[in-house]
Amino acid sequence: MDDFRSTEIIFGPQHPGIHGNFAMRLELEGDMVRRARLVPGYLHRAFEKLMERRTWHQNIALVPRICVPDPDVNEAAYSMAIENIMGLEVPRRGNYIRSIVLELSRLAAHLMGLGGLGGAIGLYTLPMWTNGERDYVLDLFEALTGGRVYHMYTWPGGVRWDMPENWPRKALKVMDHIEAQLPSYYSLFFESKVTDARLKGLAPITTSWAVEHGVTGPNLRATGLEVDLRRDDPYAAYEELDFDVITLKQGDGMARALVRWYEVGQSIRIIRDAIEKMPGGPVIAKTPPPLAFMVPPGDHYAHVESSKGEYGYYVISKGGKYPYRVHVRGPSFTHGIDVLEKMLVNQELADVALITGGLDVCPPDIDR
Amino acid sequence: MSPGHRQVIMMTDFVKKTIRPFRALRFLARKPHTIISPHEQHNDIEGEPLPTERYRGIHINDWETCISCGLCARICPCDAIEMVDVEGEQKKRPEVSYGRCCFCGFCEDVCPRDSMHLTSNYVMIDKNSETFTFLPENDLKEFQKEYIVETSQLRYNDKDVKKAEKEPSAKKGGKGKKKK
């Protein structure tokens, strides 16, 4: 009889509850997950190997594809690693614009993540709203960088172009608009009885467990640890900008969602502050033209705080036109494989999509 | 806190959490974010038309200033640009394959004579797949202009078109009656 007690089901990649192109094999006893195994590999495109065959600048067109909802962290971390090896100093204005772009990217990613969480609960109003507001952010990206999803805007030495004249005004207007919408998201999602029932006490983790398993970013801050690379190891212009590090103590699904909701507000605050303090001057340091761009031998690990967690690029140069080796440290790799496999144990099947969405896992980053 | 008081708080909390989501109903009166393309113009938050000038779409290349250096083909991360011989021209010209192009705009950045540009036009519809490998010239290609759909060709949400559709059907009905 024991043989028939458990069922194995394959959850994804063609499943409305899965967050992208990866699958899980779940061993169920009744409705409870007893063992979960992740099946990644559907999006493996060998980015790290591809980068070895392309010039330093050609890689800028490649790296944003590693994380689709939050692409700018890739460009920024990669560029920062190169700048550090070369000893380039980014002009102040370039750093401020970088910060704005990174925060806009975080804003868009959080809005999309919150929407996905609403979808996992069955509250389809929230994704409609958040994706509607996200579209205004994409419009801003389009006016600033020329691309809606993949911007290819951050460049070793600064950013590619200066802001258009009317862009700060538009950005402030979009920020006002999104800020005005935030209370209605709160009352729709967080004050709903359904959200209470589904998210409160869902897969709680403690700080020590989270640190042990390499959890970073909003998921770690939801357990009460005050960690934020923007404050602890400032890059771009974050040292001069005002913002709070959001922490919550509970460490459950509700806390993870709430941290994201609060961080949208903080991103708006940072963007406003950066536009206000925006210095003049050039946006890009003097660098050799892209085809004659050489990086001296050396290596550096540059990391940034993305909407999912710590995002890092370890770049090794042996001199010349091409990188010798680039390694990407993506937060979704730890969140999506090790942490998720352990968190899903003894949870109900109906909560699987919710836990995955709550961790904000980004499958292209798992496979790379 | 007395048990009765606690019950009252729980009840108000319950009523709040049940009723509040219905506030979303006021959004029914708002206009949707989605637009009917290509009928309606996509605007940004200030009502200015999109895409903006910076948008990276189909290439144009000024053949008078182009010196055929081939830097655009060398920088292209996708190998989408190839320098090809053209009849009646002494110089080679860049040919773009849009099956590969990722619209990064590096060719525009690297161009020493500023002849290569990415326009904000992104409409590319054609039945023949070979059309999408072409030599960018001073102006957009004919097939791009040809397939910009006119408003009257699409039927939804256009009152005039709906009227126009109703009229011929009424005529047909009239003919049917006569036959009977």
Coordinates of C-alpha atoms in Angstrom, one line a residue:
Chain A
M1 CA 0.0 0.0 0.0
D2 CA 2.9 2.3 0.7
D3 CA 3.8 2.5 -2.9
F4 CA 0.5 4.2 -3.7
R5 CA 0.6 6.7 -0.9
S6 CA 2.6 9.4 -2.7
T7 CA 2.1 11.0 -6.1
E8 CA 4.7 12.7 -8.2
I9 CA 3.6 15.6 -10.3
I10 CA 5.5 17.8 -12.7
F11 CA 4.7 21.4 -12.0
G12 CA 5.8 23.6 -15.0
P13 CA 7.2 24.8 -17.3
Q14 CA 3.8 25.0 -18.9
H15 CA 1.8 26.0 -15.9
P16 CA 0.0 29.2 -15.1
G17 CA 1.4 29.2 -11.6
I18 CA 5.0 28.9 -12.5
H19 CA 7.1 32.0 -12.7
G20 CA 8.8 31.5 -16.0
N21 CA 10.5 28.6 -17.7
F22 CA 11.4 26.1 -15.1
A23 CA 9.8 23.1 -13.7
M24 CA 9.4 21.3 -10.3
R25 CA 9.0 17.7 -9.5
L26 CA 6.8 17.5 -6.4
E27 CA 6.3 14.4 -4.4
L28 CA 2.9 14.7 -2.8
E29 CA 1.2 12.9 0.0
G30 CA -2.4 13.9 -0.4
D31 CA -2.1 17.7 -0.8
M32 CA 1.1 18.1 1.1
V33 CA 4.5 18.4 -0.7
R34 CA 7.0 16.0 0.9
R35 CA 9.9 16.5 -1.4
A36 CA 10.5 19.1 -4.2
R37 CA 13.1 18.9 -6.9
L38 CA 13.8 21.8 -9.2
V39 CA 14.3 21.1 -12.9
P40 CA 16.0 24.1 -14.4
G41 CA 17.7 24.3 -17.8
Y42 CA 14.9 25.3 -20.1
L43 CA 16.5 28.8 -20.6
H44 CA 20.2 27.8 -20.6
R45 CA 21.9 30.1 -23.2
A46 CA 25.5 29.9 -21.9
F47 CA 25.9 33.6 -21.3
E48 CA 29.1 33.3 -19.4
K49 CA 30.8 31.4 -22.2
L50 CA 29.3 33.7 -24.9
M51 CA 30.8 36.7 -23.1
E52 CA 34.3 35.3 -23.6
R53 CA 33.9 35.6 -27.4
R54 CA 32.6 39.1 -27.5
T55 CA 34.3 42.5 -26.9
W56 CA 33.8 44.4 -23.7
H57 CA 31.2 46.6 -25.3
Q58 CA 29.3 43.9 -27.2
N59 CA 28.6 42.2 -23.9
I60 CA 26.5 45.2 -22.9
A61 CA 23.9 44.1 -25.4
L62 CA 24.1 40.6 -23.9
V63 CA 24.0 40.9 -20.2
P64 CA 20.6 42.5 -19.7
R65 CA 19.0 39.3 -21.0
I66 CA 20.1 37.5 -17.9
C67 CA 17.3 39.0 -15.8
V68 CA 14.4 40.2 -17.9
P69 CA 12.2 42.1 -15.3
D70 CA 15.3 43.9 -13.8
P71 CA 17.8 44.2 -16.6
D72 CA 19.8 47.3 -15.5
V73 CA 21.5 45.8 -12.6
N74 CA 23.4 43.5 -15.0
E75 CA 24.7 46.4 -17.1
A76 CA 25.6 48.4 -14.0
A77 CA 27.5 45.5 -12.2
Y78 CA 29.3 44.5 -15.3
S79 CA 30.3 48.1 -16.1
M80 CA 31.4 48.7 -12.5
A81 CA 33.7 45.7 -12.6
I82 CA 35.3 46.9 -15.7
E83 CA 35.7 50.4 -14.4
N84 CA 37.3 49.1 -11.2
I85 CA 39.9 47.0 -13.2
M86 CA 40.7 50.0 -15.5
G87 CA 40.6 52.6 -12.7
L88 CA 38.0 54.7 -14.5
E89 CA 36.1 57.3 -12.5
V90 CA 32.5 57.8 -13.5
P91 CA 31.5 61.5 -13.6
R92 CA 29.1 62.5 -10.8
R93 CA 26.2 63.2 -13.2
G94 CA 26.7 59.8 -14.8
N95 CA 26.5 58.2 -11.4
Y96 CA 23.3 60.0 -10.5
I97 CA 21.6 59.0 -13.8
R98 CA 22.8 55.4 -13.1
S99 CA 21.1 55.5 -9.7
I100 CA 17.9 56.8 -11.2
V101 CA 17.9 54.1 -13.9
L102 CA 18.6 51.4 -11.3
E103 CA 15.8 52.6 -9.1
L104 CA 13.3 52.8 -12.0
S105 CA 14.3 49.2 -12.9
R106 CA 13.7 48.1 -9.3
L107 CA 10.4 49.9 -9.3
A108 CA 9.3 48.2 -12.5
A109 CA 10.4 44.8 -11.2
H110 CA 8.7 45.2 -7.9
L111 CA 5.5 46.3 -9.5
M112 CA 5.6 43.2 -11.7
G113 CA 6.5 41.0 -8.8
L114 CA 3.6 42.2 -6.7
G115 CA 1.3 41.8 -9.7
G116 CA 2.5 38.2 -10.0
L117 CA 1.8 37.6 -6.4
G118 CA -1.8 38.8 -6.9
G119 CA -2.1 36.5 -9.8
A120 CA -1.0 33.5 -7.7
I121 CA -3.7 34.3 -5.1
G122 CA -6.3 34.6 -7.8
L123 CA -6.7 38.4 -7.4
Y124 CA -6.3 39.3 -11.0
T125 CA -7.0 43.0 -10.4
L126 CA -3.6 43.7 -9.0
P127 CA -1.5 42.5 -12.0
M128 CA -3.7 44.6 -14.2
W129 CA -3.1 47.7 -12.1
T130 CA 0.6 47.2 -11.5
N131 CA 1.4 46.3 -15.1
G132 CA -0.5 49.4 -16.1
E133 CA 1.7 51.6 -13.9
R134 CA 4.8 49.7 -15.0
D135 CA 4.0 50.8 -18.5
Y136 CA 4.6 54.4 -17.5
V137 CA 8.0 53.4 -16.2
L138 CA 8.7 51.7 -19.5
D139 CA 7.7 54.9 -21.3
L140 CA 10.2 56.7 -19.2
F141 CA 12.9 54.2 -20.1
E142 CA 12.0 54.6 -23.8
A143 CA 12.4 58.3 -23.7
L144 CA 15.7 58.1 -21.8
T145 CA 17.4 55.0 -23.2
G146 CA 15.7 54.2 -26.5
G147 CA 14.6 50.7 -25.4
R148 CA 11.6 49.6 -23.4
V149 CA 12.8 46.4 -21.8
Y150 CA 16.5 46.0 -22.7
H151 CA 18.0 49.4 -22.3
M152 CA 21.8 48.9 -23.0
Y153 CA 22.3 52.3 -21.5
T154 CA 24.9 51.9 -18.8
W155 CA 28.3 51.8 -20.4
P156 CA 31.8 51.3 -18.9
G157 CA 32.7 54.8 -17.8
G158 CA 29.2 56.2 -17.3
V159 CA 26.0 56.2 -19.3
R160 CA 25.5 56.4 -23.1
W161 CA 23.6 59.6 -23.4
D162 CA 22.5 62.5 -21.2
M163 CA 18.9 62.9 -20.2
P164 CA 16.5 64.8 -22.5
E165 CA 15.5 68.2 -21.2
N166 CA 11.9 67.4 -20.4
W167 CA 12.7 64.0 -18.9
P168 CA 13.1 64.9 -15.2
R169 CA 9.7 66.6 -15.3
K170 CA 8.1 63.5 -16.8
A171 CA 9.8 61.2 -14.3
L172 CA 8.5 63.3 -11.4
K173 CA 5.0 63.2 -12.8
V174 CA 5.1 59.4 -13.2
M175 CA 6.5 59.1 -9.6
D176 CA 3.6 61.2 -8.4
H177 CA 1.2 59.0 -10.3
I178 CA 2.6 55.8 -8.9
E179 CA 2.7 57.1 -5.4
A180 CA -0.9 58.1 -5.6
Q181 CA -1.7 54.5 -6.6
L182 CA 0.2 52.8 -3.8
P183 CA -2.6 53.2 -1.1
S184 CA -5.1 51.6 -3.4
Y185 CA -2.7 48.6 -4.0
Y186 CA -2.5 48.3 -0.2
S187 CA -6.2 48.4 0.4
L188 CA -6.8 46.0 -2.5
F189 CA -4.1 43.5 -1.7
F190 CA -2.9 43.7 1.9
E191 CA -6.2 44.6 3.5
S192 CA -8.0 41.8 1.8
K193 CA -9.2 38.8 3.8
V194 CA -7.9 36.4 1.2
T195 CA -4.4 37.7 1.3
D196 CA -4.4 37.4 5.1
A197 CA -5.5 33.8 4.9
R198 CA -3.0 32.9 2.2
L199 CA 0.1 34.9 3.0
K200 CA 0.2 35.3 6.8
G201 CA 2.5 32.6 8.3
L202 CA 3.3 31.2 4.9
A203 CA 6.7 29.4 4.8
P204 CA 8.3 31.5 7.5
I205 CA 12.1 31.6 7.7
T206 CA 14.4 32.9 10.4
T207 CA 17.3 35.2 9.9
S208 CA 19.9 32.6 10.8
W209 CA 18.4 30.0 8.4
A210 CA 18.2 32.6 5.7
V211 CA 21.9 33.7 6.2
E212 CA 23.0 30.1 6.2
H213 CA 21.2 29.4 2.9
G214 CA 22.4 32.5 1.1
V215 CA 19.2 34.4 1.0
T216 CA 19.7 38.1 0.1
G217 CA 17.8 41.2 -0.7
P218 CA 14.2 41.8 0.2
N219 CA 13.7 38.2 1.3
L220 CA 16.4 38.6 3.9
R221 CA 15.2 42.0 5.0
A222 CA 11.8 40.4 5.6
T223 CA 13.3 38.3 8.3
G224 CA 14.5 41.4 10.2
L225 CA 18.2 41.7 9.2
E226 CA 19.1 45.2 8.1
V227 CA 21.2 44.5 5.1
D228 CA 21.3 46.6 1.9
L229 CA 24.2 46.9 -0.4
R230 CA 23.1 50.4 -1.4
R231 CA 23.9 51.5 2.1
D232 CA 26.5 49.0 3.2
D233 CA 28.8 49.1 0.1
P234 CA 27.5 52.2 -1.7
Y235 CA 27.9 52.3 -5.5
A236 CA 26.7 54.8 -8.1
A237 CA 25.3 57.8 -6.2
Y238 CA 23.6 56.0 -3.3
E239 CA 26.0 57.5 -0.8
E240 CA 24.5 60.9 -1.3
L241 CA 20.9 59.9 -1.5
D242 CA 18.3 59.6 1.2
F243 CA 16.5 56.4 1.8
D244 CA 15.5 53.9 4.5
V245 CA 16.3 50.3 4.6
I246 CA 13.0 48.5 5.0
T247 CA 13.0 45.6 7.4
L248 CA 10.1 43.5 8.8
K249 CA 10.5 40.8 11.5
Q250 CA 8.0 38.1 10.6
G251 CA 9.9 36.4 7.7
D252 CA 6.7 34.9 6.3
G253 CA 5.0 35.4 2.9
M254 CA 3.2 38.5 4.0
A255 CA 6.5 40.2 5.2
R256 CA 8.2 39.4 1.9
A257 CA 5.3 41.0 0.0
L258 CA 5.1 44.0 2.3
V259 CA 8.9 44.7 2.1
R260 CA 8.5 44.9 -1.7
W261 CA 5.5 47.3 -1.3
Y262 CA 7.4 49.6 1.0
E263 CA 10.5 49.5 -1.3
V264 CA 8.4 50.9 -4.1
G265 CA 7.9 53.9 -2.0
Q266 CA 11.6 54.1 -1.2
S267 CA 12.5 53.9 -4.8
I268 CA 10.2 56.8 -5.6
R269 CA 11.9 58.8 -2.8
I270 CA 15.4 58.0 -4.2
I271 CA 14.4 59.0 -7.7
R272 CA 12.9 62.3 -6.5
D273 CA 16.0 63.0 -4.4
A274 CA 18.4 62.2 -7.2
I275 CA 16.5 64.4 -9.7
E276 CA 16.6 67.3 -7.1
K277 CA 20.3 66.9 -6.4
M278 CA 21.3 66.2 -10.0
P279 CA 24.7 67.8 -10.7
G280 CA 25.8 69.1 -14.0
G281 CA 28.8 68.1 -16.1
P282 CA 29.5 65.1 -18.4
V283 CA 27.8 61.8 -18.1
I284 CA 30.6 59.6 -19.3
A285 CA 34.3 59.5 -18.6
K286 CA 36.8 59.7 -21.4
T287 CA 37.3 56.2 -22.7
P288 CA 38.8 54.8 -25.9
P289 CA 36.3 54.1 -28.7
P290 CA 34.5 50.8 -28.3
L291 CA 36.5 48.9 -31.0
A292 CA 39.8 49.9 -29.5
F293 CA 38.7 49.3 -25.9
M294 CA 41.3 47.3 -23.9
V295 CA 41.1 46.4 -20.3
P296 CA 44.4 45.8 -18.4
P297 CA 44.9 42.5 -16.7
G298 CA 43.1 42.2 -13.4
D299 CA 40.0 40.9 -11.7
H300 CA 37.2 42.4 -9.7
Y301 CA 33.9 41.4 -8.1
A302 CA 31.3 44.2 -8.4
H303 CA 27.9 43.7 -6.7
V304 CA 24.7 45.7 -6.7
E305 CA 21.4 45.4 -4.8
S306 CA 18.8 44.3 -7.3
S307 CA 15.1 43.9 -6.7
K308 CA 15.7 40.2 -6.0
G309 CA 18.9 40.3 -4.0
E310 CA 22.6 40.6 -4.3
Y311 CA 23.6 40.6 -8.0
G312 CA 27.3 40.3 -8.7
Y313 CA 29.7 40.1 -11.6
Y314 CA 33.2 38.6 -11.2
V315 CA 35.2 39.7 -14.3
I316 CA 38.7 38.5 -15.0
S317 CA 40.8 40.2 -17.7
K318 CA 44.1 39.0 -19.1
G319 CA 44.4 42.2 -21.1
G320 CA 43.1 42.7 -24.6
K321 CA 39.7 43.0 -26.3
Y322 CA 37.8 40.2 -24.7
P323 CA 37.1 39.2 -21.1
Y324 CA 38.9 36.1 -20.0
R325 CA 36.1 34.9 -17.8
V326 CA 32.9 36.5 -16.5
H327 CA 31.0 34.9 -13.6
V328 CA 27.5 36.0 -12.7
R329 CA 26.2 35.7 -9.2
G330 CA 22.5 35.8 -9.5
P331 CA 20.1 35.9 -6.5
S332 CA 17.6 33.7 -8.2
F333 CA 20.0 30.9 -8.4
T334 CA 20.1 30.5 -4.6
H335 CA 16.5 31.5 -4.1
G336 CA 15.2 29.4 -6.9
I337 CA 17.0 26.1 -6.3
D338 CA 18.4 25.5 -2.8
V339 CA 16.1 27.8 -0.8
L340 CA 12.9 26.9 -2.7
E341 CA 13.5 23.2 -2.5
K342 CA 13.7 23.4 1.3
M343 CA 10.9 25.9 1.7
L344 CA 8.4 23.8 -0.3
V345 CA 8.6 20.8 2.0
N346 CA 5.5 20.3 4.1
Q347 CA 3.6 23.0 2.3
E348 CA 0.3 22.6 0.4
L349 CA 0.3 22.2 -3.3
A350 CA -1.9 25.3 -3.6
D351 CA 0.8 27.4 -2.0
V352 CA 3.7 26.3 -4.3
A353 CA 3.1 29.1 -6.8
L354 CA 2.6 31.6 -4.0
I355 CA 5.9 30.8 -2.3
T356 CA 7.8 30.9 -5.7
G357 CA 6.2 34.3 -6.4
G358 CA 6.9 35.5 -2.9
L359 CA 10.6 34.8 -3.3
D360 CA 10.5 36.7 -6.6
V361 CA 12.4 34.0 -8.5
C362 CA 13.6 35.0 -12.0
P363 CA 14.2 31.8 -14.1
P364 CA 16.5 33.3 -16.8
D365 CA 18.9 34.1 -14.0
I366 CA 18.9 30.4 -12.7
D367 CA 19.9 29.0 -16.0
R368 CA 22.0 31.8 -17.5
Chain B
M1 CA -10.1 44.7 27.2
S2 CA -13.4 43.1 27.7
P3 CA -14.5 40.2 25.5
G4 CA -17.3 42.3 24.1
H5 CA -14.9 45.0 23.1
R6 CA -12.6 42.6 21.4
Q7 CA -15.5 41.2 19.5
V8 CA -16.5 44.6 18.3
I9 CA -12.9 45.2 17.0
M10 CA -12.9 41.9 15.3
M11 CA -16.2 42.6 13.7
T12 CA -15.1 46.0 12.4
D13 CA -11.9 44.5 11.1
F14 CA -14.0 41.8 9.4
V15 CA -16.3 44.3 7.8
K16 CA -13.4 46.5 6.7
K17 CA -11.5 43.7 5.1
T18 CA -14.6 42.4 3.3
I19 CA -15.8 45.8 2.0
R20 CA -12.5 47.5 1.2
P21 CA -11.6 45.4 -1.9
F22 CA -14.9 46.6 -3.5
R23 CA -13.4 50.1 -3.6
A24 CA -11.7 48.9 -6.8
L25 CA -15.1 49.2 -8.5
R26 CA -14.4 52.9 -9.0
F27 CA -11.7 51.9 -11.6
L28 CA -14.6 50.8 -13.9
A29 CA -15.1 54.4 -14.8
R30 CA -11.4 54.9 -15.9
K31 CA -10.0 54.5 -19.3
P32 CA -8.0 51.3 -19.9
H33 CA -4.2 51.4 -20.2
T34 CA -4.3 49.4 -23.4
I35 CA -4.7 51.0 -26.7
I36 CA -6.0 49.8 -30.0
S37 CA -3.0 49.8 -32.2
P38 CA -2.6 51.2 -34.8
H39 CA -5.8 53.2 -34.4
E40 CA -4.9 55.0 -31.3
Q41 CA -1.7 56.9 -30.7
H42 CA 0.4 55.6 -27.8
N43 CA 1.0 58.5 -25.5
D44 CA 3.1 59.0 -22.4
I45 CA 1.9 60.4 -19.1
E46 CA 2.0 64.0 -20.4
G47 CA 0.1 63.1 -23.6
E48 CA 3.1 63.3 -25.8
P49 CA 3.3 60.8 -28.6
L50 CA 5.5 57.7 -28.3
P51 CA 7.8 56.3 -29.5
T52 CA 10.2 59.2 -28.9
E53 CA 13.1 60.2 -31.1
R54 CA 15.5 58.1 -29.1
Y55 CA 13.6 54.9 -29.8
R56 CA 15.7 52.4 -31.6
G57 CA 13.9 51.0 -34.6
I58 CA 14.7 50.4 -38.3
H59 CA 18.0 51.7 -39.7
I60 CA 18.5 54.4 -42.3
N61 CA 21.9 55.1 -43.8
D62 CA 22.9 58.2 -45.7
W63 CA 24.9 56.8 -48.7
E64 CA 26.4 60.2 -49.5
T65 CA 28.2 60.4 -46.2
C66 CA 28.8 56.7 -45.6
I67 CA 32.5 56.0 -46.3
S68 CA 32.0 52.2 -46.2
C69 CA 34.4 51.8 -43.3
G70 CA 32.6 48.7 -42.0
L71 CA 32.9 49.6 -38.3
C72 CA 29.1 49.0 -37.9
A73 CA 29.6 45.4 -39.1
R74 CA 32.5 45.0 -36.7
I75 CA 30.8 46.3 -33.5
C76 CA 27.5 44.5 -34.2
P77 CA 27.1 42.0 -31.3
C78 CA 24.7 39.8 -33.3
D79 CA 26.5 39.7 -36.6
A80 CA 23.4 41.3 -38.2
I81 CA 25.3 43.7 -40.4
E82 CA 27.3 42.6 -43.4
M83 CA 29.1 44.8 -45.9
V84 CA 27.9 43.9 -49.4
D85 CA 28.7 45.0 -53.0
V86 CA 26.0 47.0 -54.6
E87 CA 25.5 47.4 -58.3
G88 CA 26.4 50.8 -59.6
E89 CA 28.3 51.7 -56.5
Q90 CA 32.0 51.6 -55.9
K91 CA 31.8 51.2 -52.2
K92 CA 30.4 48.4 -50.1
R93 CA 27.3 49.2 -48.1
P94 CA 26.0 47.7 -44.9
E95 CA 23.2 45.3 -45.2
V96 CA 21.1 44.6 -42.1
S97 CA 19.4 41.3 -41.3
Y98 CA 16.4 42.0 -39.0
G99 CA 16.1 38.4 -38.0
R100 CA 19.3 38.9 -36.0
C101 CA 19.3 42.6 -35.1
C102 CA 18.8 43.3 -31.4
F103 CA 18.4 47.1 -31.9
C104 CA 21.2 48.0 -29.5
G105 CA 22.2 51.0 -31.6
F106 CA 25.9 50.4 -31.3
C107 CA 26.3 50.8 -35.1
E108 CA 24.9 54.3 -34.7
D109 CA 27.3 55.1 -31.9
V110 CA 30.4 53.8 -33.6
C111 CA 29.7 55.4 -37.0
P112 CA 32.5 57.9 -37.6
R113 CA 30.6 59.9 -40.2
D114 CA 27.2 59.9 -38.4
S115 CA 25.5 58.4 -41.5
M116 CA 23.9 55.3 -39.8
H117 CA 20.8 56.0 -37.7
L118 CA 18.1 54.1 -36.1
T119 CA 14.7 55.6 -36.7
S120 CA 11.8 55.4 -34.3
N121 CA 9.8 53.4 -36.9
Y122 CA 9.3 49.8 -35.8
V123 CA 6.5 48.6 -38.0
M124 CA 7.8 45.7 -40.1
I125 CA 5.1 43.6 -41.8
D126 CA 5.6 41.7 -45.0
K127 CA 4.6 38.3 -46.4
N128 CA 8.1 37.7 -47.8
S129 CA 10.7 36.9 -45.2
E130 CA 13.5 38.0 -47.5
T131 CA 12.3 41.5 -47.3
F132 CA 13.8 41.8 -43.8
T133 CA 17.4 41.7 -45.0
F134 CA 18.0 44.9 -46.8
L135 CA 20.4 47.8 -47.4
P136 CA 19.3 50.8 -45.3
E137 CA 19.1 53.9 -47.5
N138 CA 18.3 57.5 -46.9
D139 CA 14.6 56.9 -46.5
L140 CA 12.5 54.1 -45.2
K141 CA 11.7 51.2 -47.5
E142 CA 8.5 51.0 -49.4
F143 CA 7.2 47.9 -47.7
Q144 CA 7.3 49.7 -44.4
K145 CA 5.1 52.5 -45.7
E146 CA 2.8 50.1 -47.6
Y147 CA 1.8 48.1 -44.5
I148 CA 1.0 51.0 -42.2
V149 CA -2.7 50.1 -41.8
E150 CA -5.1 52.9 -42.4
T151 CA -7.8 53.5 -39.8
S152 CA -10.7 52.6 -42.1
Q153 CA -9.3 49.1 -42.8
L154 CA -9.9 47.9 -39.3
R155 CA -13.3 47.5 -38.0
Y156 CA -13.4 47.5 -34.2
N157 CA -14.2 50.5 -32.2
D158 CA -14.6 52.8 -35.2
K159 CA -18.1 54.1 -35.5
D160 CA -17.8 55.2 -39.1
V161 CA -16.6 51.8 -40.1
K162 CA -19.4 50.2 -38.3
K163 CA -21.9 52.4 -40.1
A164 CA -20.2 51.6 -43.4
E165 CA -20.5 47.9 -42.7
K166 CA -24.1 48.1 -41.8
E167 CA -25.1 49.9 -45.0
P168 CA -24.1 47.3 -47.5
S169 CA -25.6 44.5 -45.4
A170 CA -29.0 46.4 -45.4
K171 CA -28.8 46.6 -49.2
K172 CA -28.1 42.9 -49.5
G173 CA -31.2 42.3 -47.3
G174 CA -33.2 44.4 -49.6
K175 CA -32.1 42.4 -52.6
G176 CA -33.1 39.1 -50.8
K177 CA -36.5 40.4 -50.2
K178 CA -37.0 41.2 -53.8
K179 CA -36.0 37.8 -54.8
K180 CA -38.5 36.2 -52.5

